[in-house]
Amino acid sequence: MNLRCAAVFACCLSAAIGLPGQTGSAPQPQAEQVETGTVSVPIADSDTAPFDRIEAAGPHTFLRHYKIRLLPVSSFPQLPKPVAQELTDRGCMIPQTYEAREPENVIHGSFEKKGSDDWATLCSIRGVTTLYVFFQSNLTVPIPLRHQPDSQWLGVEWSLDYGSAWGIAARAARLLPASTHADHDGIEDAFIEKSSTIYYFQEGRWTTLDGSQ
């Protein structure tokens, strides 16, 4: 084997077995990120905001800056390995609400049936977030309930830029409307301080309930 052939062989072998310093196909660890941008909002929604934080966008609107904090899947070590792997493979980052004081928007409960061990999470990819549910019966197949742009639901605290106002939580059966005869948990999908919807899985399909009840 001449020197040129030997070099090519060594390079191919290194790539195949993943020697240190080589780039493989396995996902790399992700770091916390911040998604930024501007949105146009009605003047009424900017009345209480400091004037140095807003810009005129038209006769009835202002431009408001937003910052959405995104956490990597590794920030949620409680996730089962198949779920964490699926989210990582998709490139998911978990959006945090502007109220967050600890990692959130990954929830655990019995969403498929009484006693099941299920998970739900928000997953942001390239500026769009999807609400996924993982049933214990098949943790490698996420169920997408809905999706929307990251900037669609925003909220703000005094003197701060806008941040995400999309939050999810497990809603216990005892807190669901009596008419559903619920015996397991629902998923509360909330536009913080605005509205909320409950997703409840029953008889093989999802139903929606008014979360304000």
GROMACS .gro file of C-alpha atoms in nm:
model
  213
    1MET     CA    1   0.000   0.000   0.000
    2ASN     CA    2   0.155   0.334  -0.105
    3LEU     CA    3   0.149   0.643   0.119
    4ARG     CA    4  -0.142   0.807  -0.063
    5CYS     CA    5  -0.363   0.499  -0.030
    6ALA     CA    6  -0.267   0.461   0.335
    7ALA     CA    7  -0.369   0.821   0.409
    8VAL     CA    8  -0.706   0.777   0.238
    9PHE     CA    9  -0.767   0.452   0.426
   10ALA     CA   10  -0.682   0.612   0.762
   11CYS     CA   11  -0.913   0.906   0.694
   12CYS     CA   12  -1.204   0.677   0.605
   13LEU     CA   13  -1.141   0.457   0.910
   14SER     CA   14  -1.139   0.759   1.143
   15ALA     CA   15  -1.472   0.883   1.007
   16ALA     CA   16  -1.628   0.538   1.037
   17ILE     CA   17  -1.537   0.479   1.401
   18GLY     CA   18  -1.571   0.839   1.516
   19LEU     CA   19  -1.225   0.913   1.647
   20PRO     CA   20  -1.189   1.222   1.869
   21GLY     CA   21  -1.184   1.542   1.670
   22GLN     CA   22  -1.390   1.394   1.387
   23THR     CA   23  -1.736   1.526   1.299
   24GLY     CA   24  -2.000   1.254   1.320
   25SER     CA   25  -2.376   1.246   1.265
   26ALA     CA   26  -2.464   1.238   1.637
   27PRO     CA   27  -2.634   1.558   1.764
   28GLN     CA   28  -2.401   1.796   1.944
   29PRO     CA   29  -2.486   1.936   2.290
   30GLN     CA   30  -2.698   2.249   2.265
   31ALA     CA   31  -2.663   2.567   2.466
   32GLU     CA   32  -2.928   2.809   2.583
   33GLN     CA   33  -3.033   3.052   2.310
   34VAL     CA   34  -3.229   3.377   2.285
   35GLU     CA   35  -3.457   3.441   1.988
   36THR     CA   36  -3.501   3.812   1.915
   37GLY     CA   37  -3.710   4.024   1.680
   38THR     CA   38  -3.976   4.293   1.658
   39VAL     CA   39  -4.354   4.279   1.628
   40SER     CA   40  -4.618   4.538   1.550
   41VAL     CA   41  -4.870   4.587   1.833
   42PRO     CA   42  -5.173   4.817   1.881
   43ILE     CA   43  -5.106   5.145   2.061
   44ALA     CA   44  -5.337   5.038   2.345
   45ASP     CA   45  -5.106   4.745   2.421
   46SER     CA   46  -4.807   4.980   2.448
   47ASP     CA   47  -4.961   5.245   2.673
   48THR     CA   48  -4.779   5.120   2.982
   49ALA     CA   49  -4.445   5.053   2.813
   50PRO     CA   50  -4.149   5.290   2.854
   51PHE     CA   51  -4.117   5.513   2.548
   52ASP     CA   52  -3.753   5.418   2.496
   53ARG     CA   53  -3.871   5.061   2.435
   54ILE     CA   54  -4.116   5.132   2.150
   55GLU     CA   55  -4.102   5.270   1.798
   56ALA     CA   56  -4.382   5.409   1.583
   57ALA     CA   57  -4.482   5.160   1.312
   58GLY     CA   58  -4.793   5.337   1.182
   59PRO     CA   59  -5.080   5.561   1.290
   60HIS     CA   60  -5.223   5.300   1.526
   61THR     CA   61  -4.933   5.065   1.600
   62PHE     CA   62  -4.590   5.049   1.758
   63LEU     CA   63  -4.297   4.818   1.703
   64ARG     CA   64  -4.204   4.622   2.015
   65HIS     CA   65  -3.887   4.421   2.059
   66TYR     CA   66  -3.909   4.067   2.192
   67LYS     CA   67  -3.664   3.818   2.341
   68ILE     CA   68  -3.762   3.455   2.379
   69ARG     CA   69  -3.541   3.235   2.595
   70LEU     CA   70  -3.489   2.885   2.453
   71LEU     CA   71  -3.349   2.598   2.660
   72PRO     CA   72  -3.185   2.283   2.521
   73VAL     CA   73  -3.336   1.941   2.584
   74SER     CA   74  -3.049   1.868   2.823
   75SER     CA   75  -3.202   2.121   3.066
   76PHE     CA   76  -3.474   1.862   3.138
   77PRO     CA   77  -3.298   1.551   3.274
   78GLN     CA   78  -3.630   1.413   3.396
   79LEU     CA   79  -3.735   1.331   3.039
   80PRO     CA   80  -3.728   0.960   2.947
   81LYS     CA   81  -3.435   0.883   2.718
   82PRO     CA   82  -3.651   0.797   2.411
   83VAL     CA   83  -3.835   1.130   2.442
   84ALA     CA   84  -3.517   1.331   2.495
   85GLN     CA   85  -3.354   1.160   2.197
   86GLU     CA   86  -3.651   1.227   1.971
   87LEU     CA   87  -3.657   1.597   2.065
   88THR     CA   88  -3.280   1.626   2.023
   89ASP     CA   89  -3.288   1.457   1.683
   90ARG     CA   90  -3.551   1.706   1.569
   91GLY     CA   91  -3.339   1.998   1.686
   92CYS     CA   92  -3.596   2.113   1.944
   93MET     CA   93  -3.536   2.400   2.182
   94ILE     CA   94  -3.785   2.453   2.466
   95PRO     CA   95  -3.930   2.809   2.479
   96GLN     CA   96  -3.963   2.965   2.823
   97THR     CA   97  -4.232   3.215   2.920
   98TYR     CA   98  -4.144   3.567   3.030
   99GLU     CA   99  -4.257   3.463   3.381
  100ALA     CA  100  -4.026   3.160   3.403
  101ARG     CA  101  -3.809   3.126   3.713
  102GLU     CA  102  -3.704   2.766   3.645
  103PRO     CA  103  -3.712   2.537   3.339
  104GLU     CA  104  -4.070   2.494   3.219
  105ASN     CA  105  -4.295   2.388   2.931
  106VAL     CA  106  -4.209   2.020   2.972
  107ILE     CA  107  -4.489   1.845   3.163
  108HIS     CA  108  -4.566   1.498   3.292
  109GLY     CA  109  -4.903   1.333   3.357
  110SER     CA  110  -5.155   1.068   3.257
  111PHE     CA  111  -5.268   1.215   2.926
  112GLU     CA  112  -5.362   0.899   2.736
  113LYS     CA  113  -5.554   0.715   3.008
  114LYS     CA  114  -5.573   0.672   3.384
  115GLY     CA  115  -5.237   0.562   3.522
  116SER     CA  116  -5.036   0.615   3.203
  117ASP     CA  117  -4.694   0.781   3.228
  118ASP     CA  118  -4.696   1.044   2.953
  119TRP     CA  119  -4.515   1.366   2.860
  120ALA     CA  120  -4.586   1.685   2.668
  121THR     CA  121  -4.353   1.964   2.563
  122LEU     CA  122  -4.321   2.271   2.349
  123CYS     CA  123  -4.060   2.241   2.074
  124SER     CA  124  -3.924   2.545   1.890
  125ILE     CA  125  -3.750   2.492   1.555
  126ARG     CA  126  -3.652   2.785   1.332
  127GLY     CA  127  -3.902   3.027   1.483
  128VAL     CA  128  -4.204   2.793   1.496
  129THR     CA  129  -4.317   2.608   1.809
  130THR     CA  130  -4.512   2.280   1.814
  131LEU     CA  131  -4.693   2.126   2.111
  132TYR     CA  132  -4.596   1.758   2.118
  133VAL     CA  133  -4.740   1.478   2.332
  134PHE     CA  134  -4.559   1.151   2.401
  135PHE     CA  135  -4.777   0.861   2.518
  136GLN     CA  136  -4.609   0.592   2.728
  137SER     CA  137  -4.749   0.335   2.486
  138ASN     CA  138  -4.515   0.466   2.215
  139LEU     CA  139  -4.260   0.719   2.340
  140THR     CA  140  -4.076   0.733   2.006
  141VAL     CA  141  -4.376   0.870   1.814
  142PRO     CA  142  -4.467   1.226   1.923
  143ILE     CA  143  -4.819   1.351   1.861
  144PRO     CA  144  -4.827   1.710   1.731
  145LEU     CA  145  -5.132   1.889   1.873
  146ARG     CA  146  -5.074   2.228   1.712
  147HIS     CA  147  -4.808   2.480   1.611
  148GLN     CA  148  -4.766   2.855   1.569
  149PRO     CA  149  -4.487   3.114   1.522
  150ASP     CA  150  -4.286   3.179   1.836
  151SER     CA  151  -4.379   3.548   1.819
  152GLN     CA  152  -4.757   3.490   1.798
  153TRP     CA  153  -4.819   3.483   2.175
  154LEU     CA  154  -4.612   3.742   2.357
  155GLY     CA  155  -4.639   3.909   2.695
  156VAL     CA  156  -4.445   4.175   2.878
  157GLU     CA  157  -4.356   4.286   3.228
  158TRP     CA  158  -4.293   4.652   3.313
  159SER     CA  159  -3.970   4.790   3.160
  160LEU     CA  160  -3.888   4.458   2.989
  161ASP     CA  161  -3.897   4.351   2.626
  162TYR     CA  162  -4.173   4.120   2.518
  163GLY     CA  163  -4.120   3.749   2.588
  164SER     CA  164  -4.307   3.428   2.514
  165ALA     CA  165  -4.652   3.398   2.672
  166TRP     CA  166  -4.716   3.036   2.568
  167GLY     CA  167  -4.723   2.799   2.862
  168ILE     CA  168  -4.844   2.444   2.914
  169ALA     CA  169  -4.943   2.259   3.231
  170ALA     CA  170  -5.102   1.931   3.337
  171ARG     CA  171  -5.465   1.975   3.443
  172ALA     CA  172  -5.578   1.707   3.692
  173ALA     CA  173  -5.901   1.517   3.626
  174ARG     CA  174  -6.067   1.667   3.934
  175LEU     CA  175  -6.018   2.015   3.784
  176LEU     CA  176  -6.183   1.933   3.451
  177PRO     CA  177  -6.553   2.003   3.381
  178ALA     CA  178  -6.780   1.740   3.535
  179SER     CA  179  -6.946   1.685   3.198
  180THR     CA  180  -6.633   1.515   3.065
  181HIS     CA  181  -6.645   1.241   3.335
  182ALA     CA  182  -6.264   1.267   3.329
  183ASP     CA  183  -6.055   1.001   3.500
  184HIS     CA  184  -5.712   1.119   3.381
  185ASP     CA  185  -5.523   1.441   3.316
  186GLY     CA  186  -5.569   1.698   3.044
  187ILE     CA  187  -5.315   1.938   2.894
  188GLU     CA  188  -5.367   2.307   2.957
  189ASP     CA  189  -5.250   2.518   2.663
  190ALA     CA  190  -5.237   2.880   2.782
  191PHE     CA  191  -5.185   3.226   2.641
  192ILE     CA  192  -5.069   3.365   2.975
  193GLU     CA  193  -5.312   3.614   3.132
  194LYS     CA  194  -5.529   3.596   2.818
  195SER     CA  195  -5.694   3.257   2.758
  196SER     CA  196  -5.643   2.883   2.784
  197THR     CA  197  -5.764   2.563   2.620
  198ILE     CA  198  -5.766   2.212   2.765
  199TYR     CA  199  -5.678   1.916   2.543
  200TYR     CA  200  -5.829   1.591   2.669
  201PHE     CA  201  -5.775   1.250   2.510
  202GLN     CA  202  -6.090   1.037   2.524
  203GLU     CA  203  -6.212   0.738   2.324
  204GLY     CA  204  -5.921   0.754   2.084
  205ARG     CA  205  -5.941   1.124   1.997
  206TRP     CA  206  -5.858   1.468   2.134
  207THR     CA  207  -6.132   1.701   2.252
  208THR     CA  208  -6.091   2.066   2.349
  209LEU     CA  209  -6.239   2.234   2.653
  210ASP     CA  210  -6.254   2.593   2.772
  211GLY     CA  211  -5.966   2.631   3.016
  212SER     CA  212  -6.135   2.918   3.203
  213GLN     CA  213  -6.401   2.688   3.350
   0.00000   0.00000   0.00000
